[in-house]
Coordinates of C-alpha atoms in Angstrom, one line a residue:
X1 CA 100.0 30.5 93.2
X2 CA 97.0 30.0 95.0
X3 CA 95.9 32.4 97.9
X4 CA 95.4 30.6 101.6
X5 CA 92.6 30.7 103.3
X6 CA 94.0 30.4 106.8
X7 CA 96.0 33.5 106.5
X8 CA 99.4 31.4 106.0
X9 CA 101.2 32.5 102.8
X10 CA 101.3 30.5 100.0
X11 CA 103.4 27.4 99.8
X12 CA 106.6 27.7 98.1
X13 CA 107.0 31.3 98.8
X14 CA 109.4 30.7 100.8
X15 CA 109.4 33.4 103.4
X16 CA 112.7 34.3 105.2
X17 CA 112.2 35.1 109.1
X18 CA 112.1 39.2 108.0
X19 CA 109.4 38.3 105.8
X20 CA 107.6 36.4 108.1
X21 CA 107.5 39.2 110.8
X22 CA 106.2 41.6 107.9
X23 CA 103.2 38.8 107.1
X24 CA 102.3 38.7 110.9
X25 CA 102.6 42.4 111.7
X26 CA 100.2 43.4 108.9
X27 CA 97.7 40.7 109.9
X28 CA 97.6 41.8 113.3
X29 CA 97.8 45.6 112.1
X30 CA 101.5 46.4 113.7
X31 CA 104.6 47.5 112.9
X32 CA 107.5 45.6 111.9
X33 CA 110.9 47.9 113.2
X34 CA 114.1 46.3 112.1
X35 CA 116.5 49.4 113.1
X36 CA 119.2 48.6 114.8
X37 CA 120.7 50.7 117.4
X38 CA 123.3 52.7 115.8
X39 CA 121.5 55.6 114.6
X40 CA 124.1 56.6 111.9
X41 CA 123.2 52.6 110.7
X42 CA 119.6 53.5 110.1
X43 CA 119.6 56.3 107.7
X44 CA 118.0 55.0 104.2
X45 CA 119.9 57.1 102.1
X46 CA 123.2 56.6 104.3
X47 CA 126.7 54.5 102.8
X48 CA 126.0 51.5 105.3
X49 CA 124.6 48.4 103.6
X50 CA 121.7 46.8 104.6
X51 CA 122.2 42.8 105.0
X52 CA 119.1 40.4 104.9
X53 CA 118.4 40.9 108.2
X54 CA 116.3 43.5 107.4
X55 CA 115.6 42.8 103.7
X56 CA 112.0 41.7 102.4
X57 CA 111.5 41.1 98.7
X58 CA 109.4 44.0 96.9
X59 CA 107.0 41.0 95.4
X60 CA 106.0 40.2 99.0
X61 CA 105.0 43.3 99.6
X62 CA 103.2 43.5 96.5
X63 CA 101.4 40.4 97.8
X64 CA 100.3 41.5 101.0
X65 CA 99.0 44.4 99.6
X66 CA 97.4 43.0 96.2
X67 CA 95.8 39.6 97.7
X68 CA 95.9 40.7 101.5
X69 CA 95.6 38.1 103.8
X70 CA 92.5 38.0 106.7
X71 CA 93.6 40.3 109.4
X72 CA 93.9 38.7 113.0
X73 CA 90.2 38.4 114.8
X74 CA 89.7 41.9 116.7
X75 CA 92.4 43.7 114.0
X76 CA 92.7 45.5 111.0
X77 CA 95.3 44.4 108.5
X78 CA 98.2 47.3 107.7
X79 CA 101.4 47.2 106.3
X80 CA 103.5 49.0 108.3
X81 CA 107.4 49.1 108.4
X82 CA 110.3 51.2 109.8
X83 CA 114.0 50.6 108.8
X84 CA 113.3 48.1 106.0
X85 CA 115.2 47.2 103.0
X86 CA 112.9 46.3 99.9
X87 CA 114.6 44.6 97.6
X88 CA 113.2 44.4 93.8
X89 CA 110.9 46.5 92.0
X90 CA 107.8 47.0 94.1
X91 CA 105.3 47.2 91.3
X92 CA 101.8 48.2 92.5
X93 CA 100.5 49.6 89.0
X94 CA 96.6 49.6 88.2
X95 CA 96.2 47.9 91.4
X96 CA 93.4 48.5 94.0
X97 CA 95.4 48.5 97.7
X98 CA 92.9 48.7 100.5
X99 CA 95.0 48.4 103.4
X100 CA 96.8 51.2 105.4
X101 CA 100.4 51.6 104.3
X102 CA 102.9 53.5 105.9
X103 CA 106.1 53.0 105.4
X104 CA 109.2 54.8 107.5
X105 CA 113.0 54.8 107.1
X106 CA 113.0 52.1 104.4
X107 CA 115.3 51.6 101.6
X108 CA 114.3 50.6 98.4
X109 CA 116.6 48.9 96.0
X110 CA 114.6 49.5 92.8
X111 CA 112.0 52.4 92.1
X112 CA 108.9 52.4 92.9
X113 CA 105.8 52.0 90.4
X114 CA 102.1 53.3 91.3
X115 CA 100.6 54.0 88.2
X116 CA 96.8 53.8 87.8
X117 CA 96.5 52.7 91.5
X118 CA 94.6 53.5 94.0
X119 CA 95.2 53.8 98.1
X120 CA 93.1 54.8 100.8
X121 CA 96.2 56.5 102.5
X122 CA 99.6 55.7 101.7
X123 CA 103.0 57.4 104.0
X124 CA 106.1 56.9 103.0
X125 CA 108.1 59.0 105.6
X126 CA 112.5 59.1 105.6
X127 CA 112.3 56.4 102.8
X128 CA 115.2 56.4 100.2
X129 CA 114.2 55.6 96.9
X130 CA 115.2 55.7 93.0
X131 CA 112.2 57.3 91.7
X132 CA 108.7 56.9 92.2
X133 CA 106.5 56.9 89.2
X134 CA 102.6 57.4 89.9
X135 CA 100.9 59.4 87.1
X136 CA 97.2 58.8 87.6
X137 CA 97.7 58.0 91.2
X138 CA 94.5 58.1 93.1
X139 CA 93.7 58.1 97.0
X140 CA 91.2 58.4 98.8
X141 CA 92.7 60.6 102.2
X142 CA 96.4 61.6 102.1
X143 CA 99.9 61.3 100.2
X144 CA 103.0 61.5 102.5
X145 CA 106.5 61.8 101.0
X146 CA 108.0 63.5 104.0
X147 CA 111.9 63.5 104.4
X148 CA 112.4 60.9 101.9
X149 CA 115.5 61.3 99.4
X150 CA 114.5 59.9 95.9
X151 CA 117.3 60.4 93.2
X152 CA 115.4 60.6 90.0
X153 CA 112.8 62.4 90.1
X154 CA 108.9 62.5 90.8
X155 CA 106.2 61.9 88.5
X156 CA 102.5 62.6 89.7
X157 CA 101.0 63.9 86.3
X158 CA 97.4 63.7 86.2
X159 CA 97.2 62.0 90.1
X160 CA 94.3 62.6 92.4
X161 CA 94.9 63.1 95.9
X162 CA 91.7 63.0 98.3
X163 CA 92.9 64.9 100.7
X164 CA 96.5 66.8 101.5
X165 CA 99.9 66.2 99.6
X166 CA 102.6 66.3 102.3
X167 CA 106.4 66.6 101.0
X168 CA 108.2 68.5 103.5
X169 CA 112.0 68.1 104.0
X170 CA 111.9 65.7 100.5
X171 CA 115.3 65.5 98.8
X172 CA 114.5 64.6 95.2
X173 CA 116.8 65.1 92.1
X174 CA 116.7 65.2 88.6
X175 CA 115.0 62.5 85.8
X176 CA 116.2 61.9 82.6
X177 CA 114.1 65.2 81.2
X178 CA 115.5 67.8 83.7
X179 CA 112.7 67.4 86.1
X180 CA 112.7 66.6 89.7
X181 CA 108.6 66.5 90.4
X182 CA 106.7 66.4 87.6
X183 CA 103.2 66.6 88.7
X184 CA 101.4 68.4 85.3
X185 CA 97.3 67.9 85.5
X186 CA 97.8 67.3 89.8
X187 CA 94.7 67.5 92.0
X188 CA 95.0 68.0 95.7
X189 CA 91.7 68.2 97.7
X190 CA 93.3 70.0 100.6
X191 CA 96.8 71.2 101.2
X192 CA 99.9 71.0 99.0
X193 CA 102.6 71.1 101.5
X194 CA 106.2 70.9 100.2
X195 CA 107.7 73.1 103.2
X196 CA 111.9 72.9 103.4
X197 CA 112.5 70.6 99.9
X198 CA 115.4 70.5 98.4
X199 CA 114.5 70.0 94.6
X200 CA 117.3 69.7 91.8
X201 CA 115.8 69.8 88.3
X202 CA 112.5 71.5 87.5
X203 CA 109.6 71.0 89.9
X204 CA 107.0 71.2 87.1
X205 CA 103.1 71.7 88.3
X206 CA 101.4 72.7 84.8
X207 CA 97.6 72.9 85.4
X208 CA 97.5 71.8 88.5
X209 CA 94.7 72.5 91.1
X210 CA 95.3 72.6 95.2
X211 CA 91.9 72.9 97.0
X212 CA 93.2 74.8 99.8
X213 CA 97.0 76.6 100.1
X214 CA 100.1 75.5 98.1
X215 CA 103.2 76.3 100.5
X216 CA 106.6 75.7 99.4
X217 CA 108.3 78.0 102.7
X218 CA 112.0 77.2 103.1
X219 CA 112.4 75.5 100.1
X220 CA 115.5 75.3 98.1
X221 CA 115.1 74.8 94.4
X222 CA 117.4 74.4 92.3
X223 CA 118.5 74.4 88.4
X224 CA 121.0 74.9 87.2
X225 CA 120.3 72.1 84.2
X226 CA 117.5 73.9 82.1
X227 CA 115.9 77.5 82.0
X228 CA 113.0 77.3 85.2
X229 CA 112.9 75.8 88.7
X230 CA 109.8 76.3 89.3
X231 CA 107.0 75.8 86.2
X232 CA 103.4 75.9 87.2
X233 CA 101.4 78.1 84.5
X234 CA 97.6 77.9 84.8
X235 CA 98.0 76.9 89.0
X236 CA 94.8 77.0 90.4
X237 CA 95.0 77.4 94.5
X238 CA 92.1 78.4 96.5
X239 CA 93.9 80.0 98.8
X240 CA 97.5 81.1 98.9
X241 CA 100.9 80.5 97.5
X242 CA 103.7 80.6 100.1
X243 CA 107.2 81.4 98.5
X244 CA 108.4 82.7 102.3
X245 CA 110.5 81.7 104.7
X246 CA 109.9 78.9 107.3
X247 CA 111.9 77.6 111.1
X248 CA 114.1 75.4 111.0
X249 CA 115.8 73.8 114.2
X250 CA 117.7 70.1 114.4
X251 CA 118.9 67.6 111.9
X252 CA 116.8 66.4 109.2
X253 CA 116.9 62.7 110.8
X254 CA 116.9 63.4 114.5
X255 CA 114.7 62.5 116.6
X256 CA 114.7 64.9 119.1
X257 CA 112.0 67.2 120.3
X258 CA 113.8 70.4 118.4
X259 CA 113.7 68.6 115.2
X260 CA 111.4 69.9 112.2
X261 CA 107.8 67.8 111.8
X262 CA 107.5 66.3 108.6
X263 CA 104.2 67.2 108.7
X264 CA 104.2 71.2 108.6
X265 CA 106.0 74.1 110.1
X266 CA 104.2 76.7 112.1
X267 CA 103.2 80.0 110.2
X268 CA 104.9 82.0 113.0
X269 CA 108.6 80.6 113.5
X270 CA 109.2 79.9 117.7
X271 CA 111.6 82.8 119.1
X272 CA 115.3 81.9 118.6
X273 CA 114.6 79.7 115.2
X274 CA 116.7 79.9 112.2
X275 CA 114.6 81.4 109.3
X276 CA 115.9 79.1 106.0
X277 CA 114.1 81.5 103.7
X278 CA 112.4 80.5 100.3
X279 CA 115.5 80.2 97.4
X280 CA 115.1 80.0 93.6
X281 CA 117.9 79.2 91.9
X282 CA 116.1 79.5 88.0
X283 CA 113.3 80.6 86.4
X284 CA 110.1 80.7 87.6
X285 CA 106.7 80.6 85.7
X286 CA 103.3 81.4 87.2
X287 CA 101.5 82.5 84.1
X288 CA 97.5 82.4 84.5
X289 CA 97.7 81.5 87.5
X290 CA 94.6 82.0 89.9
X291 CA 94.9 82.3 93.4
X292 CA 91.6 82.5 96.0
X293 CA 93.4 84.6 98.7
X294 CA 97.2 85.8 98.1
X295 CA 101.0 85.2 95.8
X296 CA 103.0 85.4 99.1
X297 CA 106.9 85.9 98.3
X298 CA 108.2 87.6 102.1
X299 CA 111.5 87.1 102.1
X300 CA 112.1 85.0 98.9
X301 CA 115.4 84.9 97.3
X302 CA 115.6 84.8 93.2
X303 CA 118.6 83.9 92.0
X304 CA 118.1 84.6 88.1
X305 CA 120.6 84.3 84.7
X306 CA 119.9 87.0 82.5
X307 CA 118.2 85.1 80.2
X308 CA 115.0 83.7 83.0
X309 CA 112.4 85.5 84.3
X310 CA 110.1 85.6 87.6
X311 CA 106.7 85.3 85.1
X312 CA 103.5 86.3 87.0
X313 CA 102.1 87.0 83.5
X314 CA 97.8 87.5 83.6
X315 CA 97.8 86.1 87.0
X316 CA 94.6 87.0 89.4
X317 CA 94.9 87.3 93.4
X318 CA 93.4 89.1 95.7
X319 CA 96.9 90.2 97.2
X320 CA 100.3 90.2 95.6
X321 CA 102.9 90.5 98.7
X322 CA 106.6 91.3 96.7
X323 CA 108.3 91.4 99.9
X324 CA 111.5 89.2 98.7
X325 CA 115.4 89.9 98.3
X326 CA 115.6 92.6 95.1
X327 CA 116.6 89.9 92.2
X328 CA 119.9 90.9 90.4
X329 CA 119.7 89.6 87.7
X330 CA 117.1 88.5 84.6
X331 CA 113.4 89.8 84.9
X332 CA 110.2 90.3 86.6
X333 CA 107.1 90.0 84.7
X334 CA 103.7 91.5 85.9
X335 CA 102.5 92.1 82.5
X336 CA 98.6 91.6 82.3
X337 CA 98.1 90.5 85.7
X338 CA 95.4 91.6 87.9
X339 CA 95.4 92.2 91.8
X340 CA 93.5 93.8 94.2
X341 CA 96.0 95.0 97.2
X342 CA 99.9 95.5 96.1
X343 CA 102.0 95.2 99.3
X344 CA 105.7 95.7 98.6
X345 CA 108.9 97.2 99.3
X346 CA 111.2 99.4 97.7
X347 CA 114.2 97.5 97.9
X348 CA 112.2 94.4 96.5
X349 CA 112.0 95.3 92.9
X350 CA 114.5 95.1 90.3
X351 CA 115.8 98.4 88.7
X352 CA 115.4 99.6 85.1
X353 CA 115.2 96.9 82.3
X354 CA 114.4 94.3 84.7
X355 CA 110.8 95.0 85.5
X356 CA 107.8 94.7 83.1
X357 CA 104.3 94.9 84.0
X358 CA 102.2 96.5 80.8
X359 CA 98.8 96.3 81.4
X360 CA 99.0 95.0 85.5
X361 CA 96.1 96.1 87.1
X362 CA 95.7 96.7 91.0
X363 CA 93.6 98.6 93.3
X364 CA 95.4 99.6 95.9
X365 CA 99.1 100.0 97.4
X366 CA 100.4 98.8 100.7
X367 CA 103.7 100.1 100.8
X368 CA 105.7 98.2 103.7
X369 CA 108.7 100.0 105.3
X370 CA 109.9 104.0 103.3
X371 CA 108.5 104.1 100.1
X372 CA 108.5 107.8 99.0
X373 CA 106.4 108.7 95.8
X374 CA 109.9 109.3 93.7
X375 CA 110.8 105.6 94.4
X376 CA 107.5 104.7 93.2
X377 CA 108.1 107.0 90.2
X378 CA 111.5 105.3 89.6
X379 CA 109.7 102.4 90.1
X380 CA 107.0 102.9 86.9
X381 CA 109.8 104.1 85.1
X382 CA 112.1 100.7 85.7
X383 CA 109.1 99.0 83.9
X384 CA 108.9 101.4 81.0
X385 CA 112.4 101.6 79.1
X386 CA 110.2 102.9 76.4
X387 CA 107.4 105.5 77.3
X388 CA 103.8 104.0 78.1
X389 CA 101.2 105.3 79.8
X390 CA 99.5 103.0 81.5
X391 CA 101.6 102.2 84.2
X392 CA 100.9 106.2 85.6
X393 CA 97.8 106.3 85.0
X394 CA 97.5 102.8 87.3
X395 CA 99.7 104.3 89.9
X396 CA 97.8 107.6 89.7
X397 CA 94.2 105.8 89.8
X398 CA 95.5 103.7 93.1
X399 CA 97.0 106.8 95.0
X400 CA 93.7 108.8 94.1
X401 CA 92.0 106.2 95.0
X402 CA 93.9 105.9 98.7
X403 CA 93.1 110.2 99.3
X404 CA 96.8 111.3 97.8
X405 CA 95.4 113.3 95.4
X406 CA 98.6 115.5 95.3
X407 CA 100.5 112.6 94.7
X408 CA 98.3 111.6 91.9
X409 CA 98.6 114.5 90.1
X410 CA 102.8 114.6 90.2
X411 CA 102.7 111.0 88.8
X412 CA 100.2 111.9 86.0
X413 CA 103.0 115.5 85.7
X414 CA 105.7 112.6 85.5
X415 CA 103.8 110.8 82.8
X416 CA 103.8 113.6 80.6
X417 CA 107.2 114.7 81.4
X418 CA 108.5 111.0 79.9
X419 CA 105.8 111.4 77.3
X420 CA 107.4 114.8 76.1
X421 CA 111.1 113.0 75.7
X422 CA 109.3 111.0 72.6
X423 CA 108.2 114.3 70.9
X424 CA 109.7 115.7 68.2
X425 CA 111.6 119.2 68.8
X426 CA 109.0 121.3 68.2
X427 CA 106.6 119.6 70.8
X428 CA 109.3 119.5 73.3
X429 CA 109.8 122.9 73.3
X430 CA 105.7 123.2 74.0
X431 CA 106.1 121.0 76.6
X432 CA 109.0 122.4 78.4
X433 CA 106.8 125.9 78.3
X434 CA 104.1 124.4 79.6
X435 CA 106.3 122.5 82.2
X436 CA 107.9 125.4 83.1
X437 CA 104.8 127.7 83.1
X438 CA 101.9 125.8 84.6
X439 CA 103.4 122.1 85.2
X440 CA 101.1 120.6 82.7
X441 CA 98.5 121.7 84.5
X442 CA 98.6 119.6 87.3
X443 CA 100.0 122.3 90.0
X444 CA 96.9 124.8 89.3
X445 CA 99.1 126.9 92.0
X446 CA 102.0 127.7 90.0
X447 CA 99.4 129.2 87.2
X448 CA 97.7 131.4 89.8
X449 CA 100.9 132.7 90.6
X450 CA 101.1 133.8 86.8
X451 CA 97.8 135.4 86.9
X452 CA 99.0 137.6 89.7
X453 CA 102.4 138.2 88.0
X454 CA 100.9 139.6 85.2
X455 CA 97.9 141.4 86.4
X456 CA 100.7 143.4 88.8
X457 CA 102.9 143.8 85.3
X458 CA 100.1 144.9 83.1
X459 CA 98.8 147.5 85.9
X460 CA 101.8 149.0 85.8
X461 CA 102.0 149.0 81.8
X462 CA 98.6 150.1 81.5
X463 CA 98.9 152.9 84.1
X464 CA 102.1 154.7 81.9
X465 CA 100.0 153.3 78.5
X466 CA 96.2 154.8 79.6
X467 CA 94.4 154.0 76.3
X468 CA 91.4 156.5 75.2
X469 CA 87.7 155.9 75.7
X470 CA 86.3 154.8 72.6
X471 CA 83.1 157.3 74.0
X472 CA 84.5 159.9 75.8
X473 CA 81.3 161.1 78.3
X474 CA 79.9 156.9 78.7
X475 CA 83.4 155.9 79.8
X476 CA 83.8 154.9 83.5
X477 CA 86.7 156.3 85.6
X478 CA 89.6 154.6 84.7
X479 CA 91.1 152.2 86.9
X480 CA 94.3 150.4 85.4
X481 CA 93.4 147.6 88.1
X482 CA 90.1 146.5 87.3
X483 CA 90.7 147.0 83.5
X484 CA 93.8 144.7 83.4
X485 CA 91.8 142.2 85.6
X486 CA 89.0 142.5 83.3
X487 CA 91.2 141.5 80.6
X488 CA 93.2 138.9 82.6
X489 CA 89.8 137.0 83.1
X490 CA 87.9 134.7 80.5
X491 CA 83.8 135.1 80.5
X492 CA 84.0 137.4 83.9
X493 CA 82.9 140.9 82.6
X494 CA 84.0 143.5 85.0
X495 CA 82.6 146.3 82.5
X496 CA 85.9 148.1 81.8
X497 CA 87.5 146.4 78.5
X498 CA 84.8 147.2 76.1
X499 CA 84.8 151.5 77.1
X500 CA 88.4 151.6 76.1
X501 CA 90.5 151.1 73.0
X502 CA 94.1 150.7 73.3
X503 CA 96.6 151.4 69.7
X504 CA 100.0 150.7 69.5
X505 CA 101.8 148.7 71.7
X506 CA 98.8 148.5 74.2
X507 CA 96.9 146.7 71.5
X508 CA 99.6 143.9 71.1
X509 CA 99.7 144.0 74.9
X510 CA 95.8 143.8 75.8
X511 CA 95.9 140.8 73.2
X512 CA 98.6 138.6 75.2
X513 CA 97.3 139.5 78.0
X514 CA 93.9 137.6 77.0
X515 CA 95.5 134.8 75.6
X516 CA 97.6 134.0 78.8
X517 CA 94.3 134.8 80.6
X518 CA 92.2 132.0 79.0
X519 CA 95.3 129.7 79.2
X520 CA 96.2 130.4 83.0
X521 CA 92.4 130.3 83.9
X522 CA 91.6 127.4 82.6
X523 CA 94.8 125.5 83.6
X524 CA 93.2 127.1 87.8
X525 CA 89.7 126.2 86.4
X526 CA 90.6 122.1 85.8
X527 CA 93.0 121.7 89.1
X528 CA 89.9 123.3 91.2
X529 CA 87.3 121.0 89.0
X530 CA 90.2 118.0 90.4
X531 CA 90.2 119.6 93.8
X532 CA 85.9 119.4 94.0
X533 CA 85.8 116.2 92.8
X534 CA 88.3 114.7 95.3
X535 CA 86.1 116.5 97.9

C-alpha cells in the first residue's frame, strides 16, 4: 500500500462513508459524532447493536494514526470520535502515534493492543472494550480511561505515564490470572486518580511509583476469586494514599450538570451528596510502602475472610489516619511500620487476635472522637495475645511525649501487670505484693501512704516497746517519733537509731521497719526522679 501525498487514502482501501468522515475529521482536527438520538442507543457497553452506520474498521484507525495523513492547511491532525464502533483488533503495538487521540463512547469489537507504544496524550472516555493490554506503554502528558467498562482486565506493567493516570468511574473485570489492573513496575509523573472504580479481580500495583497522590476514594473492589483486592507492596507515592470516601450524584452516563466528572471528585463532597465510601471486599497488601505525606483510610470499609489481612507491614508515612469501619473479620497488620502522627478511633480497630503491630513505631497520637487510656490499653493488648513489651513502651513513650505523664506511667503499670501473668508462681506472688503495695512503682503515692502507715504503727509499737540506751548518760531524750522516722528513712540520719538498742521483738521490728524503709523510699525516690524530669 503506498501512502498518498495529497492526503486521499490509499487506493483500494475502500473506505465506507463512516470511514470517510473519520479520514476528514482528523485532517481537519474535528470530531466525528455518530450518536444517534436515543440516549439508551448510545451506551458502549449497552445490549443495542451497533450497525455499520457507525462502524469503522480498527485497521483504519491504525492507519490514520501509524502513517497520518497532512492535516488540512491552518489545522492540526487528531483523531477524535464519539459513539463509534471499531471493529477488528486495533493493534497499535511498538508504534510511535503523534497525533492527539481521544476517543468517547466507542465500542470496540476486539481488545485493544498498545504495547511498547508511545502517545503524546491518549483519552479514551465511556469506551467499552475487551481488554486493553499496554505494558511498557509510554506518553508523553496524560492517560485517560474514565467511565469506560473493559471486561478482562488491565495490564500497564512497566508503563510510563508523563503526566496523570485518570480512571475514575472505570468498570473493569477480571483476566484470565485473577487480575482486573495489573499495572506491576507503573510510573505516573503526577496524579493516579482511580476515584469511584468498580474493580473485580485483583487490582495489582507491585512497585509502582505515583509522583504526586494515589486516590482510590469511592471505590469498590472486589474479590472474591483469590486472596487480595488490592496488591501494591513497595508503592511509592509522594504524597498521599486516599482509601476514603468521595460524592457521588447522577448516573454514571448522564449528561447532566449533577453527574460525577470523569476527571476528579472534589476533596470536600457539595452539601446534600451521597458519600459512596471506599469498600474492600479482600485482602489488601501495602507492605514497604512509602508515602511523602499520609495512608488516608476515613471511612473505609474492609470486608475480610479470616484467612486475608489489611498488611501495612514496614510501611513509612508521615501520618497514618485509621479512621475506617472496625473490620470483622481477618487481620490488621502494623508490624514494623513506622509513622510519625497516629490519628484514629476507637471503634476503628479490630479486637483481640485481629490486630498485630510488633515493632510499629509512631510519635505521636491523635485520637479522634472518646478515646479513654483503658481503650487504648485494650487496644495494645488486642495486638499482643502473647505478652510483649514493646507495644507499652511505644504507647507510654507517645503519651509522655504529648505531657500525660500519669497516663504513661499506668500503661508502663499495665505492662508489667500482663508481664507478671507469664511468671512462674513464685514471681507472681512478688508481683501481686508489689502490685498491691506500691503499684510497681509507678504510683510513688500509694508508697508514701505506706511510709506514713507504718511510721504511725511503729510509734505506737515503739512507745509500749522503749528499748535501752546502749550509753545510758550520751543518750538523747527519747522520742518514739523521731526514732521510728529515723529508722523508716534510708541515708537520712536523724541521730536517734544508733543511741538505742532494741532486743526481742523490737529487734525483729526495727529490722522490717528498715527494709520497708529502703523499699518504700526508693519506690517515692524514682516517681519524684519521673516527676523532675517531666518538669
Amino acid at each position: 500500500m503506498t501512502e498518498p501525498h495529497d492526503g486521499d487514502p490509499p487506493a483500494g482501501l475502500d473506505l465506507t462513508t463512516p470511514e470517510w468522515g473519520m479520514w476528514q475529521a482528523f485532517r481537519n482536527g474535528s470530531t466525528l459524532d455518530l450518536r444517534t438520538p436515543h440516549p439508551q442507543r448510545n451506551d458502549p457497553a449497552g445490549p443495542h447493536a451497533w450497525g455499520p452506520e457507525r462502524s469503522v474498521r480498527a485497521r483504519v484507525v491504525a492507519l490514520l494514526l501509524l502513517s497520518s495523513p497532512p492535516a488540512q492547511p491552518g489545522r492540526v491532525s487528531a483523531l477524535k470520535l464519539n459513539g463509534v464502533h471499531i471493529t477488528g483488533t486495533l493493534d497499535l503495538a511498538g508504534g510511535s502515534i503523534a497525533p492527539y487521540v481521544e476517543l468517547r463512547n466507542c465500542r470496540f469489537e476486539q481488545e485493544l493492543l498498545l504495547p511498547e507504544s508511545r502517545f503524546t496524550t491518549l483519552r479514551l472516555v465511556g469506551c467499552a472494550v475487551p481488554r486493553v493490554e499496554a505494558a511498557r506503554l509510554h506518553t508523553e502528558g496524560d492517560l485517560h480511561l474514565p467511565r469506560c467498562v473493559v471486561e478482562q482486565g488491565i495490564r500497564l506493567t512497566d508503563a510510563h505515564i508523563g503526566t496523570d493516570l485518570l480512571l475514575n468511574q472505570l468498570v473493569v473485570r477480571r483476566d484470565r490470572r485473577g487480575r482486573s489492573i495489573t499495572a506491576d513496575g507503573l510510573t505516573v509523573g503526577q496524579d493516579l486518580q482511580a476515584e469511584m472504580i468498580e474493580s473485580y479481580g485483583e487490582l495489582s500495583l507491585r512497585g509502582a511509583k505515583i509522583g504526586v497522590s494515589l486516590s482510590l476514594r469511592g471505590s469498590q473492589l472486589r474479590n472474591p476469586y483469590g486472596r487480595r483486592a488490592l496488591n501494591a507492596p513497595q508503592l511509592t507515592v509522594e504524597r498521599t494514599l486516599y482509601l476514603t470516601a468521595a460524592g457521588v450524584s447522577g448516573s454514571p452516563f448522564s449528561s447532566g450538570a449533577g453527574s460525577t466528572p470523569p476527571y476528579g471528585t472534589a476533596n470536600t463532597p457539595t452539601r446534600g451528596t451521597r458519600i459512596q465510601r471506599f469498600e474492600c471486599e479482600g485482602g489488601v497488601r501495602l507492605d514497604d510502602g512509602r508515602f511523602g505525606d499520609a495512608i488516608d483510610l476515613d471511612q473505609a470499609r474492609f470486608v475480610l475472610e479470616n484467612d486475608q489481612e489489611l498488611s501495612l507491614r514496614r510501611v513509612q508515612t508521615p501520618e497514618l489516619r485509621f479512621l475506617g469501619e472496625r473490620p470483622q473479620r481477618g487481620r490488621v497488620i502494623l508490624s514494623g511500620a513506622k509513622v510519625v502522627n497516629l490519628v484514629d478511633r476507637s471503634v476503628s480497630w479490630p479486637g483481640p487476635g485481629g490486630l498485630a503491630m510488633a515493632g510499629f513505631g509512631y510519635e505521636n497520637l491523635i485520637p479522634r472522637g472518646h478515646f479513654p487510656l483503658s481503650r487504648r490499653l485494650e487496644w495494645v493488648a488486642a495486638a499482643t495475645p502473647e505478652y510483649a513489651p514493646d507495644p507499652y513502651e511505644m504507647l507510654a513513650n507517645a503519651l509522655r511525649a504529648s505531657g500525660e505523664d500519669a497516663d504513661a506511667r499506668e500503661v508502663l503499670l499495665a505492662k508489667q501487670r500482663r508481664r507478671r501473668e507469664t511468671l512462674p508462681v513464685a514471681g507472681k506472688l512478688w508481683g501481686y505484693l508489689q502490685d498491691w503495695t506500691v503499684a510497681y512503682g509507678y504510683r510513688p503515692g500509694r508508697a508514701a501512704v505506706w511510709m506514713a502507715v507504718l511510721w504511725a504503727i511503729s510509734t505506737v509499737f515503739f512507745t509500749r516497746h522503749r528499748p535501752d540506751a546502749i550509753k545510758p548518760g550520751e543518750a538523747p531524750h527519747w522520742n518514739a517519733y523521731l526514732y521510728t522516722l529515723d529508722l523508716l528513712l534510708p541515708v537520712i540520719d536523724l541521730g536517734q537509731d544508733t543511741y538505742w538498742r532494741p532486743d526481742g521483738l523490737g529487734q525483729w521490728a526495727a529490722a522490717v521497719l528498715v527494709l520497708l524503709g529502703w523499699i518504700l523510699a526508693t519506690t517515692v525516690a524514682a516517681g519524684a526522679s519521673r516527676l523532675l524530669r517531666r518538669q
